[in-house]
């Protein structure tokens, strides 16, 4: 008789469902017998502009060195980040995407008998990280689809080790101001780590949005996570970084896998970081696309959640049915049943013609 290794896994892992990303174009093409070139994917909050030309050139330069291991310290990228944001390289930890860093944080500070606090409708990786470590999780009801920071602070108890705060929040696109975050941090005990997940921060233009690297100087229990997957357009290469106190960074490095960021990713990220023109164009494309979708939703009489990210949630009734109908039209968006937002679709901002394809298809199927 074979052994049931699922039952031998820890209870937290047994209680999890695998993370389900947005459907790939090739999968939809196979399932629905569609031409892949006719499909528009607006499901995974990817940058529609394609990668930075500087990043592509940097990758090309490194191809002859694929037999060599990467720089395990990520010296070049960390040095550039430190210079750009006035940091010490010792504060920076590199990850295989920001998800890798969230997992490292869970492995370092979560365990049976401890708990993590996070908001309803927050990023799906937080419960995965928490339960995989065998810790409890305290999910705090959302306020206007966003974080109720006051309630989250109240929920912290003697067993709380980590608080996850997404700003802007995925999937709702809501955000917290610097004043709100400061007030929250002042209520958090200094032995509780606050993880500020800023995967979409480059898209935010609101003046009240916090400069969180400055907050680090006032709160030693804060760690800020960012990524090159979104505004910098390098999702396939998986590069993220966290900024924290030196002590926190050194702790993370004790369990960070050797060479967790590959050479092509390091060099492409370094080049993209230096391409301000590309970043600004990504922001301009996103702002115009957001206005295009908001205008269409109002014309169609559909409610939506105002967003500062590169995506927007729209209420369509039976979201699963509408999503299936959109797939047949060659449009991939993200239904939000895993977040218990059964009437909403999350739509990534695309190029103008991609947004229009989605709008036309949505008008048809509803």
Short mmCIF file of C-alpha atoms in Angstrom, two decimals:
data_model
loop_
_atom_site.label_atom_id
_atom_site.label_comp_id
_atom_site.label_asym_id
_atom_site.label_seq_id
_atom_site.Cartn_x
_atom_site.Cartn_y
_atom_site.Cartn_z
CA UNK A 1 0.00 0.00 0.00
CA UNK A 2 1.43 3.38 -0.96
CA UNK A 3 1.84 6.11 1.65
CA UNK A 4 -0.51 9.13 1.60
CA UNK A 5 2.07 11.90 1.80
CA UNK A 6 -0.62 14.56 1.71
CA UNK A 7 -1.75 13.43 5.16
CA UNK A 8 1.85 13.63 6.36
CA UNK A 9 2.12 17.29 5.40
CA UNK A 10 1.63 19.82 8.19
CA UNK A 11 -1.96 20.84 8.93
CA UNK A 12 -1.48 24.32 7.54
CA UNK A 13 -0.41 22.97 4.14
CA UNK A 14 -3.29 20.48 4.11
CA UNK A 15 -5.73 23.37 4.53
CA UNK A 16 -4.42 25.29 1.52
CA UNK A 17 -5.50 25.34 -2.09
CA UNK A 18 -2.83 25.98 -4.77
CA UNK A 19 -2.49 29.59 -5.87
CA UNK A 20 -4.22 30.01 -9.22
CA UNK A 21 -2.70 32.66 -11.52
CA UNK A 22 -4.51 34.22 -14.45
CA UNK A 23 -5.09 31.84 -17.35
CA UNK A 24 -2.24 31.81 -19.89
CA UNK A 25 -3.05 32.76 -23.48
CA UNK A 26 -1.99 29.35 -24.84
CA UNK A 27 -4.29 27.52 -22.43
CA UNK A 28 -7.33 29.55 -23.46
CA UNK A 29 -6.43 29.10 -27.12
CA UNK A 30 -6.28 25.29 -26.69
CA UNK A 31 -9.45 25.02 -24.64
CA UNK A 32 -11.61 27.24 -26.84
CA UNK A 33 -9.92 26.63 -30.21
CA UNK A 34 -8.98 30.28 -30.62
CA UNK A 35 -6.09 31.90 -32.44
CA UNK A 36 -3.55 32.87 -29.72
CA UNK A 37 -2.82 36.12 -31.57
CA UNK A 38 -6.47 37.14 -31.25
CA UNK A 39 -6.54 36.79 -27.45
CA UNK A 40 -6.23 39.76 -25.10
CA UNK A 41 -4.92 38.97 -21.62
CA UNK A 42 -5.90 41.46 -18.90
CA UNK A 43 -5.73 39.07 -15.96
CA UNK A 44 -2.34 39.29 -14.26
CA UNK A 45 -1.56 42.99 -13.84
CA UNK A 46 1.27 42.80 -16.36
CA UNK A 47 2.82 45.83 -18.05
CA UNK A 48 1.29 46.03 -21.56
CA UNK A 49 4.17 48.08 -23.00
CA UNK A 50 6.59 45.17 -23.20
CA UNK A 51 9.98 45.28 -21.46
CA UNK A 52 12.37 48.24 -21.43
CA UNK A 53 14.69 48.29 -24.48
CA UNK A 54 17.56 48.80 -22.04
CA UNK A 55 16.55 45.63 -20.20
CA UNK A 56 16.46 43.64 -23.44
CA UNK A 57 19.91 44.91 -24.39
CA UNK A 58 21.26 43.96 -20.96
CA UNK A 59 19.88 40.42 -21.33
CA UNK A 60 21.46 40.08 -24.77
CA UNK A 61 24.85 41.04 -23.37
CA UNK A 62 24.72 38.32 -20.71
CA UNK A 63 23.62 35.37 -22.85
CA UNK A 64 27.18 34.19 -23.47
CA UNK A 65 27.69 33.83 -19.70
CA UNK A 66 24.87 31.38 -18.98
CA UNK A 67 27.35 28.72 -17.85
CA UNK A 68 28.29 30.92 -14.87
CA UNK A 69 26.42 31.22 -11.59
CA UNK A 70 24.86 34.61 -10.82
CA UNK A 71 26.34 37.05 -8.34
CA UNK A 72 24.78 35.58 -5.20
CA UNK A 73 24.94 38.91 -3.38
CA UNK A 74 23.29 40.89 -6.18
CA UNK A 75 25.89 43.59 -5.60
CA UNK A 76 25.22 45.65 -8.72
CA UNK A 77 21.44 45.81 -8.33
CA UNK A 78 21.59 46.42 -4.58
CA UNK A 79 24.12 49.22 -5.09
CA UNK A 80 21.87 50.88 -7.71
CA UNK A 81 18.80 50.59 -5.48
CA UNK A 82 20.71 52.04 -2.53
CA UNK A 83 21.88 55.00 -4.62
CA UNK A 84 18.44 55.67 -6.12
CA UNK A 85 16.56 55.58 -2.81
CA UNK A 86 19.27 56.79 -0.39
CA UNK A 87 19.60 53.46 1.40
CA UNK A 88 22.37 51.19 2.63
CA UNK A 89 22.95 48.03 0.61
CA UNK A 90 22.82 46.17 3.92
CA UNK A 91 19.13 47.05 4.21
CA UNK A 92 18.22 45.37 0.92
CA UNK A 93 17.24 41.72 0.38
CA UNK A 94 16.69 40.41 -3.15
CA UNK A 95 14.04 37.83 -3.95
CA UNK A 96 12.77 35.68 -6.79
CA UNK A 97 9.88 38.10 -7.10
CA UNK A 98 8.35 39.77 -4.05
CA UNK A 99 6.43 36.53 -3.36
CA UNK A 100 9.76 34.91 -2.52
CA UNK A 101 10.35 37.59 0.10
CA UNK A 102 6.89 37.12 1.61
CA UNK A 103 7.66 33.40 1.93
CA UNK A 104 11.05 34.14 3.56
CA UNK A 105 9.35 36.44 6.06
CA UNK A 106 6.85 33.73 6.97
CA UNK A 107 9.57 31.14 7.40
CA UNK A 108 11.57 33.47 9.64
CA UNK A 109 8.87 34.82 11.94
CA UNK A 110 5.77 32.63 11.71
CA UNK A 111 5.36 29.25 13.41
CA UNK A 112 2.78 27.19 15.33
CA UNK A 113 1.50 29.22 18.26
CA UNK A 114 2.03 32.52 16.45
CA UNK A 115 -0.35 34.48 14.22
CA UNK A 116 -0.38 36.93 11.33
CA UNK A 117 -2.87 39.77 10.86
CA UNK A 118 -4.05 40.88 7.42
CA UNK A 119 -7.10 42.38 5.76
CA UNK A 120 -10.06 40.82 4.05
CA UNK A 121 -9.69 41.09 0.25
CA UNK A 122 -5.89 41.26 0.55
CA UNK A 123 -3.31 39.42 -1.55
CA UNK A 124 -3.86 35.64 -1.65
CA UNK A 125 -0.23 34.87 -0.81
CA UNK A 126 -0.61 36.10 2.79
CA UNK A 127 -2.75 33.13 3.92
CA UNK A 128 -0.50 30.75 1.96
CA UNK A 129 2.60 32.09 3.71
CA UNK A 130 0.91 32.03 7.11
CA UNK A 131 -0.63 28.57 6.95
CA UNK A 132 2.42 26.97 5.36
CA UNK A 133 4.38 28.05 8.44
CA UNK A 134 1.77 26.45 10.70
CA UNK A 135 0.68 29.80 12.13
CA UNK A 136 -2.82 31.11 12.81
CA UNK A 137 -4.24 33.94 10.75
CA UNK A 138 -6.48 36.81 11.81
CA UNK A 139 -8.43 38.22 8.87
CA UNK A 140 -9.82 41.69 9.61
CA UNK A 141 -12.98 42.83 7.78
CA UNK A 142 -12.30 45.38 5.07
CA UNK A 143 -13.45 48.98 5.22
CA UNK A 144 -14.68 50.35 1.90
CA UNK A 145 -12.89 47.44 0.19
CA UNK A 146 -9.59 48.48 1.78
CA UNK A 147 -7.58 48.00 4.97
CA UNK A 148 -9.16 49.01 8.28
CA UNK A 149 -5.83 49.83 9.88
CA UNK A 150 -7.36 50.81 13.22
CA UNK A 151 -9.13 47.44 13.49
CA UNK A 152 -5.96 45.63 12.41
CA UNK A 153 -3.97 47.35 15.16
CA UNK A 154 -6.61 46.37 17.71
CA UNK A 155 -6.47 42.74 16.55
CA UNK A 156 -2.77 42.39 17.39
CA UNK A 157 -2.25 40.20 20.45
CA UNK A 158 0.65 38.64 22.36
CA UNK A 159 0.96 35.87 19.73
CA UNK A 160 1.06 38.18 16.71
CA UNK A 161 4.40 38.11 14.91
CA UNK A 162 3.60 39.63 11.50
CA UNK A 163 1.10 42.09 10.03
CA UNK A 164 0.72 42.18 6.24
CA UNK A 165 -0.38 45.49 4.68
CA UNK A 166 -0.75 45.80 0.90
CA UNK A 167 -0.48 49.40 -0.30
CA UNK A 168 -1.95 49.69 -2.90
CA UNK A 169 -4.03 46.64 -2.17
CA UNK A 170 -4.40 43.80 -4.65
CA UNK A 171 -7.09 43.04 -5.86
CA UNK A 172 -9.11 46.11 -4.84
CA UNK A 173 -6.67 48.92 -5.71
CA UNK A 174 -7.38 50.81 -2.48
CA UNK A 175 -4.60 52.60 -0.58
CA UNK A 176 -3.58 54.08 2.76
CA UNK A 177 -2.08 57.53 3.28
CA UNK A 178 1.15 58.37 5.09
CA UNK A 179 -0.83 59.80 8.01
CA UNK A 180 -2.89 56.61 8.32
CA UNK A 181 0.22 54.41 8.16
CA UNK A 182 2.09 56.49 10.74
CA UNK A 183 -0.84 56.34 13.14
CA UNK A 184 -1.04 52.60 12.59
CA UNK A 185 2.68 52.00 13.11
CA UNK A 186 2.59 53.98 16.35
CA UNK A 187 0.04 51.49 17.69
CA UNK A 188 1.95 48.37 16.63
CA UNK A 189 4.21 46.87 19.33
CA UNK A 190 7.88 47.10 18.40
CA UNK A 191 8.26 43.30 18.48
CA UNK A 192 5.64 42.82 15.73
CA UNK A 193 6.91 42.97 12.15
CA UNK A 194 4.85 45.03 9.70
CA UNK A 195 5.26 43.95 6.07
CA UNK A 196 4.30 46.75 3.68
CA UNK A 197 3.70 45.18 0.27
CA UNK A 198 4.16 47.91 -2.35
CA UNK A 199 4.14 45.93 -5.60
CA UNK A 200 2.17 48.69 -7.37
CA UNK A 201 3.62 51.79 -5.69
CA UNK A 202 5.22 53.21 -8.85
CA UNK A 203 1.77 53.77 -10.35
CA UNK A 204 0.49 55.90 -7.46
CA UNK A 205 0.40 59.69 -7.99
CA UNK A 206 -1.65 60.78 -4.95
CA UNK A 207 0.28 63.34 -2.88
CA UNK A 208 -0.72 61.72 0.42
CA UNK A 209 0.82 58.38 -0.57
CA UNK A 210 3.66 57.59 1.85
CA UNK A 211 7.38 57.72 1.22
CA UNK A 212 7.82 54.47 3.09
CA UNK A 213 11.60 54.35 2.89
CA UNK A 214 11.57 57.43 5.13
CA UNK A 215 9.19 55.64 7.51
CA UNK A 216 11.88 53.00 7.98
CA UNK A 217 13.96 55.56 9.85
CA UNK A 218 11.22 55.90 12.48
CA UNK A 219 10.05 52.28 12.74
CA UNK A 220 12.62 49.49 13.02
CA UNK A 221 9.88 46.82 12.80
CA UNK A 222 8.87 47.83 9.25
CA UNK A 223 9.84 45.95 6.08
CA UNK A 224 8.91 47.26 2.62
CA UNK A 225 8.58 44.85 -0.33
CA UNK A 226 8.64 45.95 -3.98
CA UNK A 227 8.94 44.25 -7.35
CA UNK A 228 10.22 44.68 -10.90
CA UNK A 229 7.25 42.66 -12.23
CA UNK A 230 4.74 45.48 -12.66
CA UNK A 231 5.73 49.02 -13.64
CA UNK A 232 9.22 47.86 -14.66
CA UNK A 233 7.76 45.18 -16.95
CA UNK A 234 9.88 42.18 -15.94
CA UNK A 235 7.26 39.74 -14.61
CA UNK A 236 8.76 36.71 -16.36
CA UNK A 237 12.18 37.25 -14.76
CA UNK A 238 10.91 37.29 -11.14
CA UNK A 239 12.83 40.00 -9.29
CA UNK A 240 11.71 41.60 -6.06
CA UNK A 241 13.43 43.35 -3.19
CA UNK A 242 12.74 44.28 0.41
CA UNK A 243 14.10 47.18 2.42
CA UNK A 244 14.31 46.94 6.19
CA UNK A 245 16.61 47.35 9.16
CA UNK A 246 19.99 45.69 8.78
CA UNK A 247 19.04 43.15 11.45
CA UNK A 248 15.92 42.07 9.57
CA UNK A 249 17.80 41.87 6.26
CA UNK A 250 20.56 39.76 7.79
CA UNK A 251 17.96 37.42 9.28
CA UNK A 252 16.27 36.95 5.91
CA UNK A 253 19.62 36.21 4.30
CA UNK A 254 20.13 33.26 6.64
CA UNK A 255 17.43 31.31 4.79
CA UNK A 256 17.49 32.98 1.37
CA UNK A 257 18.36 30.37 -1.23
CA UNK A 258 21.77 30.75 -2.92
CA UNK A 259 21.50 32.43 -6.33
CA UNK A 260 17.76 33.02 -5.89
CA UNK A 261 17.87 35.76 -8.56
CA UNK A 262 19.41 34.72 -11.87
CA UNK A 263 21.94 36.69 -13.90
CA UNK A 264 19.56 37.76 -16.68
CA UNK A 265 17.08 38.99 -14.08
CA UNK A 266 19.75 40.92 -12.17
CA UNK A 267 21.10 42.66 -15.26
CA UNK A 268 17.66 43.39 -16.75
CA UNK A 269 16.45 44.88 -13.45
CA UNK A 270 19.55 47.03 -13.18
CA UNK A 271 18.95 48.37 -16.69
CA UNK A 272 15.20 48.90 -16.15
CA UNK A 273 15.85 50.79 -12.93
CA UNK A 274 17.91 53.25 -14.97
CA UNK A 275 15.28 53.67 -17.71
CA UNK A 276 13.21 56.57 -16.38
CA UNK A 277 11.66 57.20 -19.79
CA UNK A 278 10.26 53.66 -19.89
CA UNK A 279 8.87 53.94 -16.35
CA UNK A 280 7.17 57.25 -17.10
CA UNK A 281 5.64 55.84 -20.29
CA UNK A 282 4.30 52.88 -18.29
CA UNK A 283 2.66 55.30 -15.86
CA UNK A 284 1.17 57.39 -18.68
CA UNK A 285 -0.21 54.28 -20.42
CA UNK A 286 -1.74 53.10 -17.17
CA UNK A 287 -3.37 56.42 -16.33
CA UNK A 288 -4.94 56.74 -19.78
CA UNK A 289 -6.13 53.13 -19.72
CA UNK A 290 -7.67 53.53 -16.28
CA UNK A 291 -9.65 56.55 -17.49
CA UNK A 292 -10.74 54.60 -20.58
CA UNK A 293 -12.13 51.73 -18.47
CA UNK A 294 -13.74 53.95 -15.82
CA UNK A 295 -15.54 55.93 -18.54
CA UNK A 296 -16.81 52.72 -20.13
CA UNK A 297 -18.04 51.31 -16.81
CA UNK A 298 -20.00 54.49 -16.11
CA UNK A 299 -21.55 54.36 -19.60
CA UNK A 300 -22.54 50.74 -18.99
CA UNK A 301 -23.98 51.54 -15.56
CA UNK A 302 -21.48 49.28 -13.78
CA UNK A 303 -20.08 49.98 -10.33
CA UNK A 304 -16.32 49.78 -9.85
CA UNK A 305 -13.80 50.22 -7.05
CA UNK A 306 -11.57 53.27 -7.65
CA UNK A 307 -8.01 52.00 -8.00
CA UNK A 308 -4.49 53.47 -7.90
CA UNK A 309 -2.86 50.28 -9.24
CA UNK A 310 -2.63 48.98 -12.80
CA UNK A 311 -5.94 47.12 -12.50
CA UNK A 312 -9.53 47.84 -11.55
CA UNK A 313 -12.38 45.77 -10.07
CA UNK A 314 -15.78 46.05 -11.73
CA UNK A 315 -19.08 44.63 -10.45
CA UNK A 316 -20.84 42.57 -13.13
CA UNK A 317 -23.31 40.35 -11.25
CA UNK A 318 -22.48 36.69 -11.86
CA UNK A 319 -18.76 37.20 -12.40
CA UNK A 320 -18.02 33.55 -13.22
CA UNK A 321 -20.63 33.52 -15.98
CA UNK A 322 -19.45 36.84 -17.40
CA UNK A 323 -15.83 35.66 -17.24
CA UNK A 324 -16.67 32.47 -19.15
CA UNK A 325 -18.48 34.48 -21.80
CA UNK A 326 -15.52 36.86 -22.12
CA UNK A 327 -13.15 33.91 -22.58
CA UNK A 328 -15.18 32.82 -25.59
CA UNK A 329 -14.63 36.32 -26.98
CA UNK A 330 -10.89 35.90 -26.51
CA UNK A 331 -10.64 38.16 -23.44
CA UNK A 332 -8.89 36.93 -20.27
CA UNK A 333 -9.67 38.79 -17.04
CA UNK A 334 -9.65 37.65 -13.42
CA UNK A 335 -12.79 36.46 -11.57
CA UNK A 336 -12.44 37.00 -7.83
CA UNK A 337 -14.21 34.02 -6.27
CA UNK A 338 -11.04 33.08 -4.28
CA UNK A 339 -11.38 36.47 -2.56
CA UNK A 340 -15.14 35.96 -1.97
CA UNK A 341 -15.85 38.86 -4.34
CA UNK A 342 -18.19 36.75 -6.45
CA UNK A 343 -19.72 39.66 -8.36
CA UNK A 344 -16.45 41.33 -9.34
CA UNK A 345 -13.91 40.93 -12.11
CA UNK A 346 -10.40 42.34 -11.80
CA UNK A 347 -9.25 43.84 -15.09
CA UNK A 348 -5.62 44.76 -15.76
CA UNK A 349 -4.96 47.95 -17.68
CA UNK A 350 -3.83 47.18 -21.23
CA UNK A 351 -2.94 49.14 -24.33
CA UNK A 352 -5.78 51.34 -25.69
CA UNK A 353 -6.78 48.79 -28.34
CA UNK A 354 -6.72 45.94 -25.78
CA UNK A 355 -8.89 47.93 -23.39
CA UNK A 356 -11.34 48.62 -26.21
CA UNK A 357 -11.52 44.93 -27.14
CA UNK A 358 -12.45 44.18 -23.54
CA UNK A 359 -15.02 47.00 -23.41
CA UNK A 360 -16.68 45.84 -26.64
CA UNK A 361 -16.76 42.23 -25.44
CA UNK A 362 -18.12 43.23 -22.02
CA UNK A 363 -20.87 45.29 -23.63
CA UNK A 364 -21.79 42.26 -25.73
CA UNK A 365 -21.84 39.63 -22.99
CA UNK A 366 -23.76 41.63 -20.38
#
